PDB file of C-alpha atoms in Angstrom:
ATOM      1  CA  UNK X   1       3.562  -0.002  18.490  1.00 32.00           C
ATOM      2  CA  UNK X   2       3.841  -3.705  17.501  1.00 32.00           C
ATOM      3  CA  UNK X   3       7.401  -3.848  18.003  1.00 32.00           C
ATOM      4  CA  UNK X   4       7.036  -2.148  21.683  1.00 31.00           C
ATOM      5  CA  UNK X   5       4.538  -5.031  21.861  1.00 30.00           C
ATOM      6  CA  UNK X   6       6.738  -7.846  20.705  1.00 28.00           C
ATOM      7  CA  UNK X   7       9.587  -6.756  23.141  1.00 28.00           C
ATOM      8  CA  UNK X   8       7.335  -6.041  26.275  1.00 32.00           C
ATOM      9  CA  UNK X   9       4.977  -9.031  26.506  1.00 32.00           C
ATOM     10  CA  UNK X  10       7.431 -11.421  24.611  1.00 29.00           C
ATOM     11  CA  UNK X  11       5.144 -12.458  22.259  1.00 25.00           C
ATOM     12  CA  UNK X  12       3.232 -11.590  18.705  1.00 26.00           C
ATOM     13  CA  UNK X  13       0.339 -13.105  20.394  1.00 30.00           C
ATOM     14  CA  UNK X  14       0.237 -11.045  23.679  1.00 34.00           C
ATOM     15  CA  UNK X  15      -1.254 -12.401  26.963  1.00 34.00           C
ATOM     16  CA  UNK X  16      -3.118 -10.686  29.726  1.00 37.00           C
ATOM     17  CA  UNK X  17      -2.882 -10.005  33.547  1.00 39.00           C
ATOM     18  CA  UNK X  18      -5.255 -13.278  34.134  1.00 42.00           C
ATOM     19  CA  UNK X  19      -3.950 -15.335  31.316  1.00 44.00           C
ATOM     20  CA  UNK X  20      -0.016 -15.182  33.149  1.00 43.00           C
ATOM     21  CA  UNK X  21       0.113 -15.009  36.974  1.00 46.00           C
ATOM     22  CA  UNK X  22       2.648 -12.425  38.703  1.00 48.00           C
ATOM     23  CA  UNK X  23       4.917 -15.341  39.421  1.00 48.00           C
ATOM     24  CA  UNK X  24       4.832 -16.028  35.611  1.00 50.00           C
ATOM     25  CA  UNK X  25       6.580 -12.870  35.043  1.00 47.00           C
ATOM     26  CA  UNK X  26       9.824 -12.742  36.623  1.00 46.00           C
ATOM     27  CA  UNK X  27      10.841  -9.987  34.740  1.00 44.00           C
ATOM     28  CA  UNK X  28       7.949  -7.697  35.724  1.00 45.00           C
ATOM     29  CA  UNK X  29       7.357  -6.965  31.949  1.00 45.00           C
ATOM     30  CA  UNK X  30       4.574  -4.738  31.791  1.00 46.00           C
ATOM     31  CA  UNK X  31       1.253  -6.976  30.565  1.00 47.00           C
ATOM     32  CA  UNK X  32      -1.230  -4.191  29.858  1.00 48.00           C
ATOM     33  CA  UNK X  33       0.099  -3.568  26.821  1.00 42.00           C
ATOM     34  CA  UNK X  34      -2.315  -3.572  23.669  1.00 45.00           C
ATOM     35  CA  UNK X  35      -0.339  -6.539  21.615  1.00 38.00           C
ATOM     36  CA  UNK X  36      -2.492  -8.257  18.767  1.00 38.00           C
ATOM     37  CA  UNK X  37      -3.883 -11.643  19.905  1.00 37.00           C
ATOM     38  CA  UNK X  38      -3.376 -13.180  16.439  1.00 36.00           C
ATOM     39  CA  UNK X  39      -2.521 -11.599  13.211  1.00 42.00           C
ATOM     40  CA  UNK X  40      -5.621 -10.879  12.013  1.00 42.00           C
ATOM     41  CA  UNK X  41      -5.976  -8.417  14.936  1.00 41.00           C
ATOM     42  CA  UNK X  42      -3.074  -6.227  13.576  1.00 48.00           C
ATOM     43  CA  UNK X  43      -3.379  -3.160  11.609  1.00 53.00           C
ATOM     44  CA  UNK X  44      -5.319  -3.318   8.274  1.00 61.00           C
ATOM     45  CA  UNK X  45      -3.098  -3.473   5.404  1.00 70.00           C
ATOM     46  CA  UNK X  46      -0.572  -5.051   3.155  1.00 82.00           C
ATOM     47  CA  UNK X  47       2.804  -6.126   5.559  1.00 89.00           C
ATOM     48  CA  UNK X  48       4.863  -5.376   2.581  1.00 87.00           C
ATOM     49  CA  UNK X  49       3.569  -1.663   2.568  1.00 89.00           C
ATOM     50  CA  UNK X  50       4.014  -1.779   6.198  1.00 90.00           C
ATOM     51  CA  UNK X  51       7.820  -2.844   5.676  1.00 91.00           C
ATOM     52  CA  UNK X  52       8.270  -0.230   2.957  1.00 92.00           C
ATOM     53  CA  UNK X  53       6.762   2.270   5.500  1.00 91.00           C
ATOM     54  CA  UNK X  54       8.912   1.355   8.044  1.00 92.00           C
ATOM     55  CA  UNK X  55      11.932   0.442   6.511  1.00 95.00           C
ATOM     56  CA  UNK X  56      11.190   3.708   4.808  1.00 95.00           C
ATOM     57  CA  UNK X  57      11.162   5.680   7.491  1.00 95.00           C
ATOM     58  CA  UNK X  58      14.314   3.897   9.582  1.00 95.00           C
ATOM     59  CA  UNK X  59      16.379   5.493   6.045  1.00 97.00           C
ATOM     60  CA  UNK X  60      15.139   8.685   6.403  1.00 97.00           C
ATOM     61  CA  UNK X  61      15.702   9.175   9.927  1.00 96.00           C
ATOM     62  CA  UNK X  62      19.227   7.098   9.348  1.00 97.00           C
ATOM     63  CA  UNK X  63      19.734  10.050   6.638  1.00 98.00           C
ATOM     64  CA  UNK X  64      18.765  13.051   8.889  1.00 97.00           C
ATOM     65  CA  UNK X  65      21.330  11.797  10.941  1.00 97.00           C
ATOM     66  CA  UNK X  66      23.821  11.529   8.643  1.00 97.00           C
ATOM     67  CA  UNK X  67      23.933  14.851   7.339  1.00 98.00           C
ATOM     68  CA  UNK X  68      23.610  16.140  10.662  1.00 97.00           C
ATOM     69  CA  UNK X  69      26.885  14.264  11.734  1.00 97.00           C
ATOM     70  CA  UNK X  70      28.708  15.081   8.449  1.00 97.00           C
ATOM     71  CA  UNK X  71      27.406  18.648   9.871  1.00 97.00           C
ATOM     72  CA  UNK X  72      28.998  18.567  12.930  1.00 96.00           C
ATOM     73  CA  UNK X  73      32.092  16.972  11.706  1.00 96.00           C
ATOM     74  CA  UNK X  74      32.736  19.366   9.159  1.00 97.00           C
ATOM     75  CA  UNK X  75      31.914  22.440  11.978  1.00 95.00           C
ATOM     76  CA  UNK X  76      34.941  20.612  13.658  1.00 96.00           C
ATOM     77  CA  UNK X  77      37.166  20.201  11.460  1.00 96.00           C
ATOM     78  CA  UNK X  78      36.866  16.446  10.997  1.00 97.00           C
ATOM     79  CA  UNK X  79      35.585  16.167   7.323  1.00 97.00           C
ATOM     80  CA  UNK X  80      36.871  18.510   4.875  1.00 97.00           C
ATOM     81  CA  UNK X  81      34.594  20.236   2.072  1.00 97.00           C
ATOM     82  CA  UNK X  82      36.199  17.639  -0.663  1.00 98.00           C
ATOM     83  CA  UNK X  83      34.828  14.873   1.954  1.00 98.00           C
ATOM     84  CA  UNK X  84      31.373  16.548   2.509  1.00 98.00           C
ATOM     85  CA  UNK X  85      30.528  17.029  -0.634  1.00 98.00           C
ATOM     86  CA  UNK X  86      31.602  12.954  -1.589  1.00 98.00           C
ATOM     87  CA  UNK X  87      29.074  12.220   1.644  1.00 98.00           C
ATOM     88  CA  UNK X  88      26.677  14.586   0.344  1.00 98.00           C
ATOM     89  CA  UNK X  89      26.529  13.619  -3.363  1.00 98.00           C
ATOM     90  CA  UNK X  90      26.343   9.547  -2.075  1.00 98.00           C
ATOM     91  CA  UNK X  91      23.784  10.442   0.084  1.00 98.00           C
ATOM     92  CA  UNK X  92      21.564  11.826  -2.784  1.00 98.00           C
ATOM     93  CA  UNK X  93      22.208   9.312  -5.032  1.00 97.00           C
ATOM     94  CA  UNK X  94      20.609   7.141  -2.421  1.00 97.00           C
ATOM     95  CA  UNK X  95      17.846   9.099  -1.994  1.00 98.00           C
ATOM     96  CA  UNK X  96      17.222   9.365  -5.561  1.00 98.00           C
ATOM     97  CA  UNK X  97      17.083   5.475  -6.112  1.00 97.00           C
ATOM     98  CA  UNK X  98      14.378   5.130  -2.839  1.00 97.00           C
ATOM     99  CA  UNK X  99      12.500   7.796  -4.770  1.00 97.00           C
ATOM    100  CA  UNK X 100      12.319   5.792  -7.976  1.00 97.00           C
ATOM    101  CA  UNK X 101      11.580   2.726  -5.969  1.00 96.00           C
ATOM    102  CA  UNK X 102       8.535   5.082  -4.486  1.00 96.00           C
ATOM    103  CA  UNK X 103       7.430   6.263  -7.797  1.00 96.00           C
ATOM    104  CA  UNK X 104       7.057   2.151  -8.672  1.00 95.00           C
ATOM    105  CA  UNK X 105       4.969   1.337  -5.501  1.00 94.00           C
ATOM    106  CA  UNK X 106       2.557   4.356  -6.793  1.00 93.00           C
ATOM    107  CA  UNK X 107       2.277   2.750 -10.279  1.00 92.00           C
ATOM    108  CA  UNK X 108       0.433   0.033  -7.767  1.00 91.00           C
ATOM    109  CA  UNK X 109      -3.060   0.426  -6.447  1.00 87.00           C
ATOM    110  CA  UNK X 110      -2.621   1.579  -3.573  1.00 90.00           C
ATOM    111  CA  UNK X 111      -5.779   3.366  -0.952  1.00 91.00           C
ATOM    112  CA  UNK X 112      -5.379   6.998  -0.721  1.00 91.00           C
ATOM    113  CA  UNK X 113      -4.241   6.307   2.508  1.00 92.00           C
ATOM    114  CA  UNK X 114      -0.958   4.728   1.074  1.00 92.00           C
ATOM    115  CA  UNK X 115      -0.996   7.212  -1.875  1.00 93.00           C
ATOM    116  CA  UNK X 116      -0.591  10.000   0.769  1.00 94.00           C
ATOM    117  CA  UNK X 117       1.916   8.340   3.049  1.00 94.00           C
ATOM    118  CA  UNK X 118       4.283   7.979   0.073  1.00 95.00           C
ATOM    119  CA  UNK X 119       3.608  11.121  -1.205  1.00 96.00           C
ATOM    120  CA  UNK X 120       5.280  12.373   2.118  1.00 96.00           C
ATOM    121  CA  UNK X 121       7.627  10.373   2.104  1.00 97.00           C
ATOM    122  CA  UNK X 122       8.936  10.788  -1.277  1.00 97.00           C
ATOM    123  CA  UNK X 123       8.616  15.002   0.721  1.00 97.00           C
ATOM    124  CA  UNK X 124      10.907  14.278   3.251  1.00 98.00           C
ATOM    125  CA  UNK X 125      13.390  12.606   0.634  1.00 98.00           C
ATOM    126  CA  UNK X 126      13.324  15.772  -1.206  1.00 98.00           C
ATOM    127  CA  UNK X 127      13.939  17.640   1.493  1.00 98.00           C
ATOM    128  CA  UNK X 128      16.557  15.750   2.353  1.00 98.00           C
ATOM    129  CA  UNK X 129      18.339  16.148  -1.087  1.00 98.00           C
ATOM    130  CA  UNK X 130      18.024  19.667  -0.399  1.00 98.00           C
ATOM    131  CA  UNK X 131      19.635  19.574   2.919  1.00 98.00           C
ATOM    132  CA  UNK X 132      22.531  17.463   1.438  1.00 98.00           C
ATOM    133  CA  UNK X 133      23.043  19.821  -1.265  1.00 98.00           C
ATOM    134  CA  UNK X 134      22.874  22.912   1.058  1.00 98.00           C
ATOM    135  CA  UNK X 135      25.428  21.378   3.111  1.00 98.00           C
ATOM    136  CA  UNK X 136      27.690  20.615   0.566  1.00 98.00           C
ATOM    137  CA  UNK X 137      27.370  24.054  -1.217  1.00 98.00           C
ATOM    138  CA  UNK X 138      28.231  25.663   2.283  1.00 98.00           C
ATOM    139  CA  UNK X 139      31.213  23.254   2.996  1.00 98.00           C
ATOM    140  CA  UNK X 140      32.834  24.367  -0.441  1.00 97.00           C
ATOM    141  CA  UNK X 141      31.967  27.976   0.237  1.00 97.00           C
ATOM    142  CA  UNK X 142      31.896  28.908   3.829  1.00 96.00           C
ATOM    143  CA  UNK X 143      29.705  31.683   3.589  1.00 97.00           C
ATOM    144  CA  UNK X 144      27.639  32.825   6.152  1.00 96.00           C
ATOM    145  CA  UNK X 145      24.324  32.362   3.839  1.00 98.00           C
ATOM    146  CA  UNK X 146      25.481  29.312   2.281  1.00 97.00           C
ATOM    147  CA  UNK X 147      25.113  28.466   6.288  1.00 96.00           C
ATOM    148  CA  UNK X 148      21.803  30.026   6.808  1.00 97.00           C
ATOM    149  CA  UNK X 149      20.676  28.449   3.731  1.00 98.00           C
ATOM    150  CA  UNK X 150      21.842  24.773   4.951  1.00 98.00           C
ATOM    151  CA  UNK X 151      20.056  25.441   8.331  1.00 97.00           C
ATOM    152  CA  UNK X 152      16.423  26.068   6.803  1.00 98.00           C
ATOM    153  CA  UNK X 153      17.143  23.567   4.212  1.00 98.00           C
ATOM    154  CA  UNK X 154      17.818  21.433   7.670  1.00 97.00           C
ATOM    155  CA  UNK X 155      14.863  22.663   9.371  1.00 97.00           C
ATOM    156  CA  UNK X 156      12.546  21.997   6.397  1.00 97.00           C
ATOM    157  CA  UNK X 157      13.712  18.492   6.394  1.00 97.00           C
ATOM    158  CA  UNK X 158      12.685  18.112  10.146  1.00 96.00           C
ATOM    159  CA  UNK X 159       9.633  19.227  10.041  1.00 96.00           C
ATOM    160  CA  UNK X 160       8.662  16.736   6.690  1.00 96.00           C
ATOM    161  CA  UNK X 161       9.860  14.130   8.805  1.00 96.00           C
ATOM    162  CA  UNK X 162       8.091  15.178  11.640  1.00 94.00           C
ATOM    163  CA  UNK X 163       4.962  15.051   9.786  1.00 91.00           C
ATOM    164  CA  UNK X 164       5.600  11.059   8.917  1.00 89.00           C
ATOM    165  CA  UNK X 165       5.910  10.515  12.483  1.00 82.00           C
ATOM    166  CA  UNK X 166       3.674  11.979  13.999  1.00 71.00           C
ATOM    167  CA  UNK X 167       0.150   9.760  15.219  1.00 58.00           C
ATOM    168  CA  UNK X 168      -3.221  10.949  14.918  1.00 52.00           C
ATOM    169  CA  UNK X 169      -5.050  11.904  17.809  1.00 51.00           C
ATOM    170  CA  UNK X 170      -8.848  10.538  18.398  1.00 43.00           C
ATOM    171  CA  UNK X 171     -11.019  13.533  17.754  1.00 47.00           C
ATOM    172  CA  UNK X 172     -11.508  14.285  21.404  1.00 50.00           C
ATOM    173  CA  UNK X 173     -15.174  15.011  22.756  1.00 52.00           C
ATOM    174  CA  UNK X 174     -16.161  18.368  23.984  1.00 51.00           C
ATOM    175  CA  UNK X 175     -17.515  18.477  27.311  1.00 52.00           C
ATOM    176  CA  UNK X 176     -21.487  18.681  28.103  1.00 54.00           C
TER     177      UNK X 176
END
């Protein structure tokens, strides 16, 4: 939201239609977007949680990703199981270490709010593991439930993720 922000209007401080004339925009970047006119205007909140919530979530994604392209490459013929399962047991160990980094931030005082957020978070990691290990137990085996087991492990993962990205909708109101 911010970073759309940033990139669109150019600036952390934001301007509107009046404030910069057409011919002030050469560009035709789009003004009526909702940027913060100073800092204090952003979100509520600590900007190191926000980092750790976004930098947080770039991994996971980044990690969904990679075990879907070790996936694909091992479907192909690309990766070997030896390989996989070196890419899958790195890729856990990683996880593992955000985890305990996760765990630390909790031993903070942080609002429910926060609590919750890296509660899921620390979800989707797990389900991530999961996925990893599914993976790798199917590339060493190739058996058809080893498969079936690596695709709901895969679809579990999606769907934790899914629920860290998704944005709360304003309660709408029911008509008169």
């Amino acid at each position: 939201f911010l970073v759309c922000g940033v990139l669109c209007a150019g600036s952390l401080f934001g301007w509107s239609d009046t404030e910069k004339p057409e011919r002030d925009n050469p560009r035709n970047l789009p003004l009526d977007v909702e940027v913060p006119m100073r800092p204090s205007d952003e979100a509520p909140g600590s900007p190191a949680l926000q980092a750790v919530g976004g930098l947080g979530l770039g991994h996971i994604q980044s990690t969904l990703g990679l075990i879907g392209v070790t996936a694909d490459a091992y479907s192909k013929d690309v990766y070997d199981a030896q390989k996989v399962e070196s890419l899958m047991k790195s890729t856990s160990d990683s996880i593992e270490v955000s985890k305990k980094l996760l765990r630390k931030l909790q031993d903070t005082k942080l609002s429910a709010e926060d609590e919750d957020f890296v509660d899921r978070m620390i979800g989707a990691y797990n389900a991530l593991q999961r996925e990893a290990r599914a993976l790798a137990t199917f590339a060493k085996s190739r058996k058809s439930a080893d498969a079936e087991a690596f695709n709901r492990a895969r679809k579990t993962a999606i769907t934790k993720i899914e629920g860290l990205t998704e944005t709360e909708e304003a309660p709408s109101t029911p008509p008169p």
